């Protein structure tokens, strides 16, 4: 598992080079955004249960066929599995936000996920929709916590979205 700093060190070490201007710039930007990243993680941690619940409600409101007979989230067990998955996405997004690097998502979340979903018939596109709902809710709360530029919050949610959907084609 890597973060912004360890991945940079790894790249420069492989090349046997000192940090150059690019490296210094990216380190600066990582540390400058550090407080906002930690604040965003705190917002997520403090509201995780409600965020998952609300994002789930919104998803099922917009795509009610998911929880009707024949839908993948139909039955209490599968409904709960779906919300648990949303909770995973949120928790790992908070790790990736703090790390400033998406490696944790590759290693802990995305590896083999699409295959698992395909074999269980879990539909990718509503899952991705759920991830995007989570993103918007987190961004709104992070903004409400006084962080002016919330664009960095997009990254882990968009990364999971891209990785899950792109290979599905
Ligand atoms: C930490 C990393 C991690 C992830 C991401 C993860 C996902 C994950 N979701 C699963 C199932 C599932 N995932 C869903 C999710 C959904 N169904 C829908 O219709 C919605 C679109 C969606 C919710 C947004 C459902 C319903 C199941 C159960 C499917 C079944 O057993 O038939 C399974 C199969 C095993 C199980 O049921 O626990 C895995 C491994 N597990 C992990 O360890």
PDB file of C-alpha atoms and ligand atoms in Angstrom:
ATOM      1  CA  UNK A   1       0.000   0.000   0.000  1.00  0.00           C
ATOM      2  CA  UNK A   2       1.433   3.353  -0.995  1.00  0.00           C
ATOM      3  CA  UNK A   3       0.738   7.012  -0.348  1.00  0.00           C
ATOM      4  CA  UNK A   4       1.740  10.120  -2.276  1.00  0.00           C
ATOM      5  CA  UNK A   5       5.114  10.296  -0.567  1.00  0.00           C
ATOM      6  CA  UNK A   6       6.126   6.644  -0.671  1.00  0.00           C
ATOM      7  CA  UNK A   7       5.099   6.302  -4.302  1.00  0.00           C
ATOM      8  CA  UNK A   8       7.193   9.318  -5.234  1.00  0.00           C
ATOM      9  CA  UNK A   9      10.194   7.991  -3.326  1.00  0.00           C
ATOM     10  CA  UNK A  10       9.773   4.639  -5.016  1.00  0.00           C
ATOM     11  CA  UNK A  11       9.791   6.207  -8.492  1.00  0.00           C
ATOM     12  CA  UNK A  12      12.865   8.327  -7.816  1.00  0.00           C
ATOM     13  CA  UNK A  13      14.683   5.505  -6.087  1.00  0.00           C
ATOM     14  CA  UNK A  14      14.121   3.194  -9.030  1.00  0.00           C
ATOM     15  CA  UNK A  15      15.711   5.825 -11.257  1.00  0.00           C
ATOM     16  CA  UNK A  16      18.456   6.558  -8.692  1.00  0.00           C
ATOM     17  CA  UNK A  17      17.655  10.245  -8.811  1.00  0.00           C
ATOM     18  CA  UNK A  18      17.318  13.066  -6.316  1.00  0.00           C
ATOM     19  CA  UNK A  19      13.935  14.782  -6.169  1.00  0.00           C
ATOM     20  CA  UNK A  20      13.685  17.242  -9.036  1.00  0.00           C
ATOM     21  CA  UNK A  21      11.462  20.246  -9.473  1.00  0.00           C
ATOM     22  CA  UNK A  22       8.428  18.129 -10.391  1.00  0.00           C
ATOM     23  CA  UNK A  23       8.858  15.973  -7.318  1.00  0.00           C
ATOM     24  CA  UNK A  24       9.190  18.983  -5.055  1.00  0.00           C
ATOM     25  CA  UNK A  25       6.094  20.550  -6.583  1.00  0.00           C
ATOM     26  CA  UNK A  26       4.034  17.445  -6.086  1.00  0.00           C
ATOM     27  CA  UNK A  27       5.282  17.052  -2.504  1.00  0.00           C
ATOM     28  CA  UNK A  28       4.378  20.659  -1.815  1.00  0.00           C
ATOM     29  CA  UNK A  29       0.930  20.268  -3.193  1.00  0.00           C
ATOM     30  CA  UNK A  30       0.395  17.076  -1.192  1.00  0.00           C
ATOM     31  CA  UNK A  31       1.436  18.717   2.079  1.00  0.00           C
ATOM     32  CA  UNK A  32      -0.440  21.918   1.341  1.00  0.00           C
ATOM     33  CA  UNK A  33      -3.639  19.959   0.811  1.00  0.00           C
ATOM     34  CA  UNK A  34      -2.911  17.787   3.868  1.00  0.00           C
ATOM     35  CA  UNK A  35      -5.124  19.576   6.356  1.00  0.00           C
ATOM     36  CA  UNK A  36      -8.064  19.571   3.957  1.00  0.00           C
ATOM     37  CA  UNK A  37      -7.593  15.846   3.316  1.00  0.00           C
ATOM     38  CA  UNK A  38      -7.587  15.057   7.011  1.00  0.00           C
ATOM     39  CA  UNK A  39     -10.624  17.291   7.552  1.00  0.00           C
ATOM     40  CA  UNK A  40     -12.467  15.488   4.773  1.00  0.00           C
ATOM     41  CA  UNK A  41     -11.633  12.157   6.398  1.00  0.00           C
ATOM     42  CA  UNK A  42     -12.966  13.489   9.700  1.00  0.00           C
ATOM     43  CA  UNK A  43     -16.204  14.583   8.028  1.00  0.00           C
ATOM     44  CA  UNK A  44     -16.592  11.119   6.509  1.00  0.00           C
ATOM     45  CA  UNK A  45     -15.792   9.304   9.759  1.00  0.00           C
ATOM     46  CA  UNK A  46     -18.233  11.415  11.709  1.00  0.00           C
ATOM     47  CA  UNK A  47     -21.097  10.832   9.277  1.00  0.00           C
ATOM     48  CA  UNK A  48     -20.374   7.481   7.697  1.00  0.00           C
ATOM     49  CA  UNK A  49     -23.492   5.622   8.820  1.00  0.00           C
ATOM     50  CA  UNK A  50     -25.822   8.421   7.769  1.00  0.00           C
ATOM     51  CA  UNK A  51     -23.999   8.935   4.479  1.00  0.00           C
ATOM     52  CA  UNK A  52     -24.347   5.274   3.547  1.00  0.00           C
ATOM     53  CA  UNK A  53     -27.982   5.157   4.595  1.00  0.00           C
ATOM     54  CA  UNK A  54     -28.900   8.295   2.667  1.00  0.00           C
ATOM     55  CA  UNK A  55     -26.939   7.339  -0.415  1.00  0.00           C
ATOM     56  CA  UNK A  56     -28.630   3.926  -0.374  1.00  0.00           C
ATOM     57  CA  UNK A  57     -32.082   5.497  -0.061  1.00  0.00           C
ATOM     58  CA  UNK A  58     -31.362   7.816  -2.952  1.00  0.00           C
ATOM     59  CA  UNK A  59     -30.070   4.964  -5.104  1.00  0.00           C
ATOM     60  CA  UNK A  60     -33.157   2.816  -4.460  1.00  0.00           C
ATOM     61  CA  UNK A  61     -35.429   5.792  -4.942  1.00  0.00           C
ATOM     62  CA  UNK A  62     -33.929   6.459  -8.364  1.00  0.00           C
ATOM     63  CA  UNK A  63     -33.638   2.797  -9.348  1.00  0.00           C
ATOM     64  CA  UNK A  64     -36.454   1.031  -7.459  1.00  0.00           C
ATOM     65  CA  UNK A  65     -36.201  -2.070  -9.645  1.00  0.00           C
ATOM     66  CA  UNK A  66     -33.057  -3.004  -7.672  1.00  0.00           C
ATOM     67  CA  UNK A  67     -35.121  -3.808  -4.581  1.00  0.00           C
ATOM     68  CA  UNK A  68     -38.098  -5.360  -6.350  1.00  0.00           C
ATOM     69  CA  UNK A  69     -38.358  -9.129  -6.865  1.00  0.00           C
ATOM     70  CA  UNK A  70     -35.728 -10.028  -9.449  1.00  0.00           C
ATOM     71  CA  UNK A  71     -33.577  -7.033  -8.512  1.00  0.00           C
ATOM     72  CA  UNK A  72     -30.068  -7.711  -7.283  1.00  0.00           C
ATOM     73  CA  UNK A  73     -30.626  -5.925  -3.960  1.00  0.00           C
ATOM     74  CA  UNK A  74     -33.964  -7.703  -3.371  1.00  0.00           C
ATOM     75  CA  UNK A  75     -34.191  -9.691  -0.099  1.00  0.00           C
ATOM     76  CA  UNK A  76     -32.910  -8.366   3.185  1.00  0.00           C
ATOM     77  CA  UNK A  77     -29.616 -10.172   2.825  1.00  0.00           C
ATOM     78  CA  UNK A  78     -28.763  -8.664  -0.521  1.00  0.00           C
ATOM     79  CA  UNK A  79     -30.062  -5.239   0.479  1.00  0.00           C
ATOM     80  CA  UNK A  80     -27.692  -5.369   3.448  1.00  0.00           C
ATOM     81  CA  UNK A  81     -24.822  -6.586   1.228  1.00  0.00           C
ATOM     82  CA  UNK A  82     -25.380  -3.632  -1.079  1.00  0.00           C
ATOM     83  CA  UNK A  83     -25.255  -1.097   1.765  1.00  0.00           C
ATOM     84  CA  UNK A  84     -22.212  -2.848   3.172  1.00  0.00           C
ATOM     85  CA  UNK A  85     -20.505  -2.460  -0.200  1.00  0.00           C
ATOM     86  CA  UNK A  86     -21.360   1.256  -0.196  1.00  0.00           C
ATOM     87  CA  UNK A  87     -19.824   1.447   3.254  1.00  0.00           C
ATOM     88  CA  UNK A  88     -16.642  -0.201   1.913  1.00  0.00           C
ATOM     89  CA  UNK A  89     -16.434   2.339  -0.902  1.00  0.00           C
ATOM     90  CA  UNK A  90     -16.824   5.209   1.516  1.00  0.00           C
ATOM     91  CA  UNK A  91     -14.312   3.911   4.043  1.00  0.00           C
ATOM     92  CA  UNK A  92     -11.652   3.120   1.467  1.00  0.00           C
ATOM     93  CA  UNK A  93     -12.254   6.462  -0.250  1.00  0.00           C
ATOM     94  CA  UNK A  94     -11.411   8.125   3.068  1.00  0.00           C
ATOM     95  CA  UNK A  95      -8.136   6.169   3.239  1.00  0.00           C
ATOM     96  CA  UNK A  96      -7.245   7.108  -0.339  1.00  0.00           C
ATOM     97  CA  UNK A  97      -8.031  10.756   0.365  1.00  0.00           C
ATOM     98  CA  UNK A  98      -5.630  10.826   3.274  1.00  0.00           C
ATOM     99  CA  UNK A  99      -2.981   8.889   1.345  1.00  0.00           C
ATOM    100  CA  UNK A 100      -3.295  11.196  -1.648  1.00  0.00           C
ATOM    101  CA  UNK A 101      -2.862   8.053  -3.726  1.00  0.00           C
ATOM    102  CA  UNK A 102      -5.246   5.487  -5.189  1.00  0.00           C
ATOM    103  CA  UNK A 103      -3.082   2.439  -4.604  1.00  0.00           C
ATOM    104  CA  UNK A 104      -5.076   1.335  -1.556  1.00  0.00           C
ATOM    105  CA  UNK A 105      -8.174   1.135  -3.761  1.00  0.00           C
ATOM    106  CA  UNK A 106      -6.427  -1.128  -6.256  1.00  0.00           C
ATOM    107  CA  UNK A 107      -5.074  -3.401  -3.574  1.00  0.00           C
ATOM    108  CA  UNK A 108      -7.996  -3.629  -1.180  1.00  0.00           C
ATOM    109  CA  UNK A 109     -11.129  -2.873  -3.127  1.00  0.00           C
ATOM    110  CA  UNK A 110     -10.904  -3.224  -6.873  1.00  0.00           C
ATOM    111  CA  UNK A 111      -8.816  -6.324  -7.307  1.00  0.00           C
ATOM    112  CA  UNK A 112     -11.122  -9.087  -8.544  1.00  0.00           C
ATOM    113  CA  UNK A 113     -14.211  -7.058  -7.720  1.00  0.00           C
ATOM    114  CA  UNK A 114     -15.619  -6.842 -11.195  1.00  0.00           C
ATOM    115  CA  UNK A 115     -15.286 -10.607 -11.616  1.00  0.00           C
ATOM    116  CA  UNK A 116     -17.048 -11.168  -8.289  1.00  0.00           C
ATOM    117  CA  UNK A 117     -19.819  -8.787  -9.270  1.00  0.00           C
ATOM    118  CA  UNK A 118     -20.230 -10.402 -12.659  1.00  0.00           C
ATOM    119  CA  UNK A 119     -20.411 -13.881 -11.208  1.00  0.00           C
ATOM    120  CA  UNK A 120     -23.054 -12.810  -8.666  1.00  0.00           C
ATOM    121  CA  UNK A 121     -24.998 -10.706 -11.139  1.00  0.00           C
ATOM    122  CA  UNK A 122     -24.366  -7.505  -9.179  1.00  0.00           C
ATOM    123  CA  UNK A 123     -24.984  -4.767 -11.757  1.00  0.00           C
ATOM    124  CA  UNK A 124     -22.045  -2.417 -12.251  1.00  0.00           C
ATOM    125  CA  UNK A 125     -23.828   0.660 -13.510  1.00  0.00           C
ATOM    126  CA  UNK A 126     -26.109   1.194 -10.475  1.00  0.00           C
ATOM    127  CA  UNK A 127     -23.121   0.444  -8.238  1.00  0.00           C
ATOM    128  CA  UNK A 128     -21.196   3.208  -9.938  1.00  0.00           C
ATOM    129  CA  UNK A 129     -24.232   5.437  -9.603  1.00  0.00           C
ATOM    130  CA  UNK A 130     -24.220   4.714  -5.865  1.00  0.00           C
ATOM    131  CA  UNK A 131     -20.535   5.659  -5.659  1.00  0.00           C
ATOM    132  CA  UNK A 132     -21.284   8.954  -7.397  1.00  0.00           C
ATOM    133  CA  UNK A 133     -24.156   9.684  -4.995  1.00  0.00           C
ATOM    134  CA  UNK A 134     -21.748   9.101  -2.105  1.00  0.00           C
ATOM    135  CA  UNK A 135     -19.281  11.480  -3.721  1.00  0.00           C
ATOM    136  CA  UNK A 136     -21.815  14.290  -4.050  1.00  0.00           C
ATOM    137  CA  UNK A 137     -22.983  13.846  -0.457  1.00  0.00           C
ATOM    138  CA  UNK A 138     -19.432  13.843   0.896  1.00  0.00           C
ATOM    139  CA  UNK A 139     -18.550  16.932  -1.142  1.00  0.00           C
ATOM    140  CA  UNK A 140     -21.561  18.796   0.201  1.00  0.00           C
ATOM    141  CA  UNK A 141     -20.617  17.956   3.784  1.00  0.00           C
ATOM    142  CA  UNK A 142     -16.961  18.794   3.263  1.00  0.00           C
ATOM    143  CA  UNK A 143     -17.990  22.153   1.804  1.00  0.00           C
ATOM    144  CA  UNK A 144     -20.315  22.693   4.765  1.00  0.00           C
ATOM    145  CA  UNK A 145     -17.350  22.045   7.055  1.00  0.00           C
ATOM    146  CA  UNK A 146     -15.708  25.121   5.561  1.00  0.00           C
ATOM    147  CA  UNK A 147     -13.373  23.674   2.951  1.00  0.00           C
ATOM    148  CA  UNK A 148     -13.530  25.964  -0.055  1.00  0.00           C
ATOM    149  CA  UNK A 149     -12.095  23.741  -2.753  1.00  0.00           C
ATOM    150  CA  UNK A 150     -13.574  20.244  -2.546  1.00  0.00           C
ATOM    151  CA  UNK A 151     -12.365  19.069  -5.949  1.00  0.00           C
ATOM    152  CA  UNK A 152      -9.802  16.715  -4.403  1.00  0.00           C
ATOM    153  CA  UNK A 153     -12.690  14.728  -2.925  1.00  0.00           C
ATOM    154  CA  UNK A 154     -13.654  13.542  -6.416  1.00  0.00           C
ATOM    155  CA  UNK A 155     -10.530  11.532  -6.974  1.00  0.00           C
ATOM    156  CA  UNK A 156     -11.130   8.236  -5.126  1.00  0.00           C
ATOM    157  CA  UNK A 157     -14.816   8.069  -6.071  1.00  0.00           C
ATOM    158  CA  UNK A 158     -14.077   8.802  -9.720  1.00  0.00           C
ATOM    159  CA  UNK A 159     -11.188   6.363  -9.676  1.00  0.00           C
ATOM    160  CA  UNK A 160     -13.407   3.519  -8.406  1.00  0.00           C
ATOM    161  CA  UNK A 161     -16.054   4.511 -10.930  1.00  0.00           C
ATOM    162  CA  UNK A 162     -13.578   4.433 -13.797  1.00  0.00           C
ATOM    163  CA  UNK A 163     -11.931   1.203 -12.770  1.00  0.00           C
ATOM    164  CA  UNK A 164     -15.227  -0.582 -12.204  1.00  0.00           C
ATOM    165  CA  UNK A 165     -16.974   0.559 -15.336  1.00  0.00           C
ATOM    166  CA  UNK A 166     -14.313   0.897 -17.987  1.00  0.00           C
ATOM    167  CA  UNK A 167     -13.339  -2.777 -17.998  1.00  0.00           C
ATOM    168  CA  UNK A 168     -16.971  -3.752 -18.123  1.00  0.00           C
ATOM    169  CA  UNK A 169     -17.259  -2.830 -21.785  1.00  0.00           C
TER     170      UNK A 169
HETATM  171  C1  LIG B   1     -13.398  -4.147   0.969  1.00  0.00           C
HETATM  172  C2  LIG B   1     -13.519  -4.582  -0.429  1.00  0.00           C
HETATM  173  C3  LIG B   1     -14.720  -5.469  -0.710  1.00  0.00           C
HETATM  174  C4  LIG B   1     -15.729  -5.200  -1.592  1.00  0.00           C
HETATM  175  C5  LIG B   1     -15.889  -3.978  -2.437  1.00  0.00           C
HETATM  176  C6  LIG B   1     -16.610  -6.339  -1.569  1.00  0.00           C
HETATM  177  C7  LIG B   1     -17.733  -6.493  -2.362  1.00  0.00           C
HETATM  178  C8  LIG B   1     -18.582  -7.622  -2.472  1.00  0.00           C
HETATM  179  N1  LIG B   1     -19.918  -7.501  -2.668  1.00  0.00           N
HETATM  180  C9  LIG B   1     -20.479  -8.744  -2.702  1.00  0.00           C
HETATM  181  C10 LIG B   1     -21.834  -9.042  -2.847  1.00  0.00           C
HETATM  182  C11 LIG B   1     -22.927  -8.148  -3.122  1.00  0.00           C
HETATM  183  N2  LIG B   1     -22.852  -6.850  -3.467  1.00  0.00           N
HETATM  184  C12 LIG B   1     -24.115  -6.350  -3.696  1.00  0.00           C
HETATM  185  C13 LIG B   1     -24.313  -4.956  -4.084  1.00  0.00           C
HETATM  186  C14 LIG B   1     -25.293  -4.348  -4.840  1.00  0.00           C
HETATM  187  N3  LIG B   1     -26.367  -4.931  -5.443  1.00  0.00           N
HETATM  188  C15 LIG B   1     -27.109  -4.005  -6.086  1.00  0.00           C
HETATM  189  O1  LIG B   1     -28.133  -4.235  -6.739  1.00  0.00           O
HETATM  190  C16 LIG B   1     -26.560  -2.648  -5.923  1.00  0.00           C
HETATM  191  C17 LIG B   1     -26.362  -1.974  -7.249  1.00  0.00           C
HETATM  192  C18 LIG B   1     -25.263  -2.898  -5.165  1.00  0.00           C
HETATM  193  C19 LIG B   1     -25.090  -1.946  -3.959  1.00  0.00           C
HETATM  194  C20 LIG B   1     -24.772  -0.560  -4.390  1.00  0.00           C
HETATM  195  C21 LIG B   1     -25.035  -7.385  -3.428  1.00  0.00           C
HETATM  196  C22 LIG B   1     -26.556  -7.326  -3.491  1.00  0.00           C
HETATM  197  C23 LIG B   1     -24.276  -8.529  -3.069  1.00  0.00           C
HETATM  198  C24 LIG B   1     -24.802  -9.894  -2.724  1.00  0.00           C
HETATM  199  C25 LIG B   1     -25.007 -10.675  -3.999  1.00  0.00           C
HETATM  200  C26 LIG B   1     -25.435 -12.103  -3.757  1.00  0.00           C
HETATM  201  O2  LIG B   1     -24.905 -12.740  -2.830  1.00  0.00           O
HETATM  202  O3  LIG B   1     -26.295 -12.548  -4.487  1.00  0.00           O
HETATM  203  C27 LIG B   1     -19.445  -9.709  -2.552  1.00  0.00           C
HETATM  204  C28 LIG B   1     -19.644 -11.211  -2.558  1.00  0.00           C
HETATM  205  C29 LIG B   1     -19.483 -11.806  -1.182  1.00  0.00           C
HETATM  206  C30 LIG B   1     -20.464 -11.250  -0.205  1.00  0.00           C
HETATM  207  O4  LIG B   1     -21.691 -11.283  -0.454  1.00  0.00           O
HETATM  208  O5  LIG B   1     -20.015 -10.722   0.811  1.00  0.00           O
HETATM  209  C31 LIG B   1     -18.267  -9.016  -2.430  1.00  0.00           C
HETATM  210  C32 LIG B   1     -16.885  -9.628  -2.296  1.00  0.00           C
HETATM  211  N4  LIG B   1     -16.121  -7.229  -0.657  1.00  0.00           N
HETATM  212  C33 LIG B   1     -14.982  -6.742  -0.125  1.00  0.00           C
HETATM  213  O6  LIG B   1     -14.271  -7.311   0.756  1.00  0.00           O
END
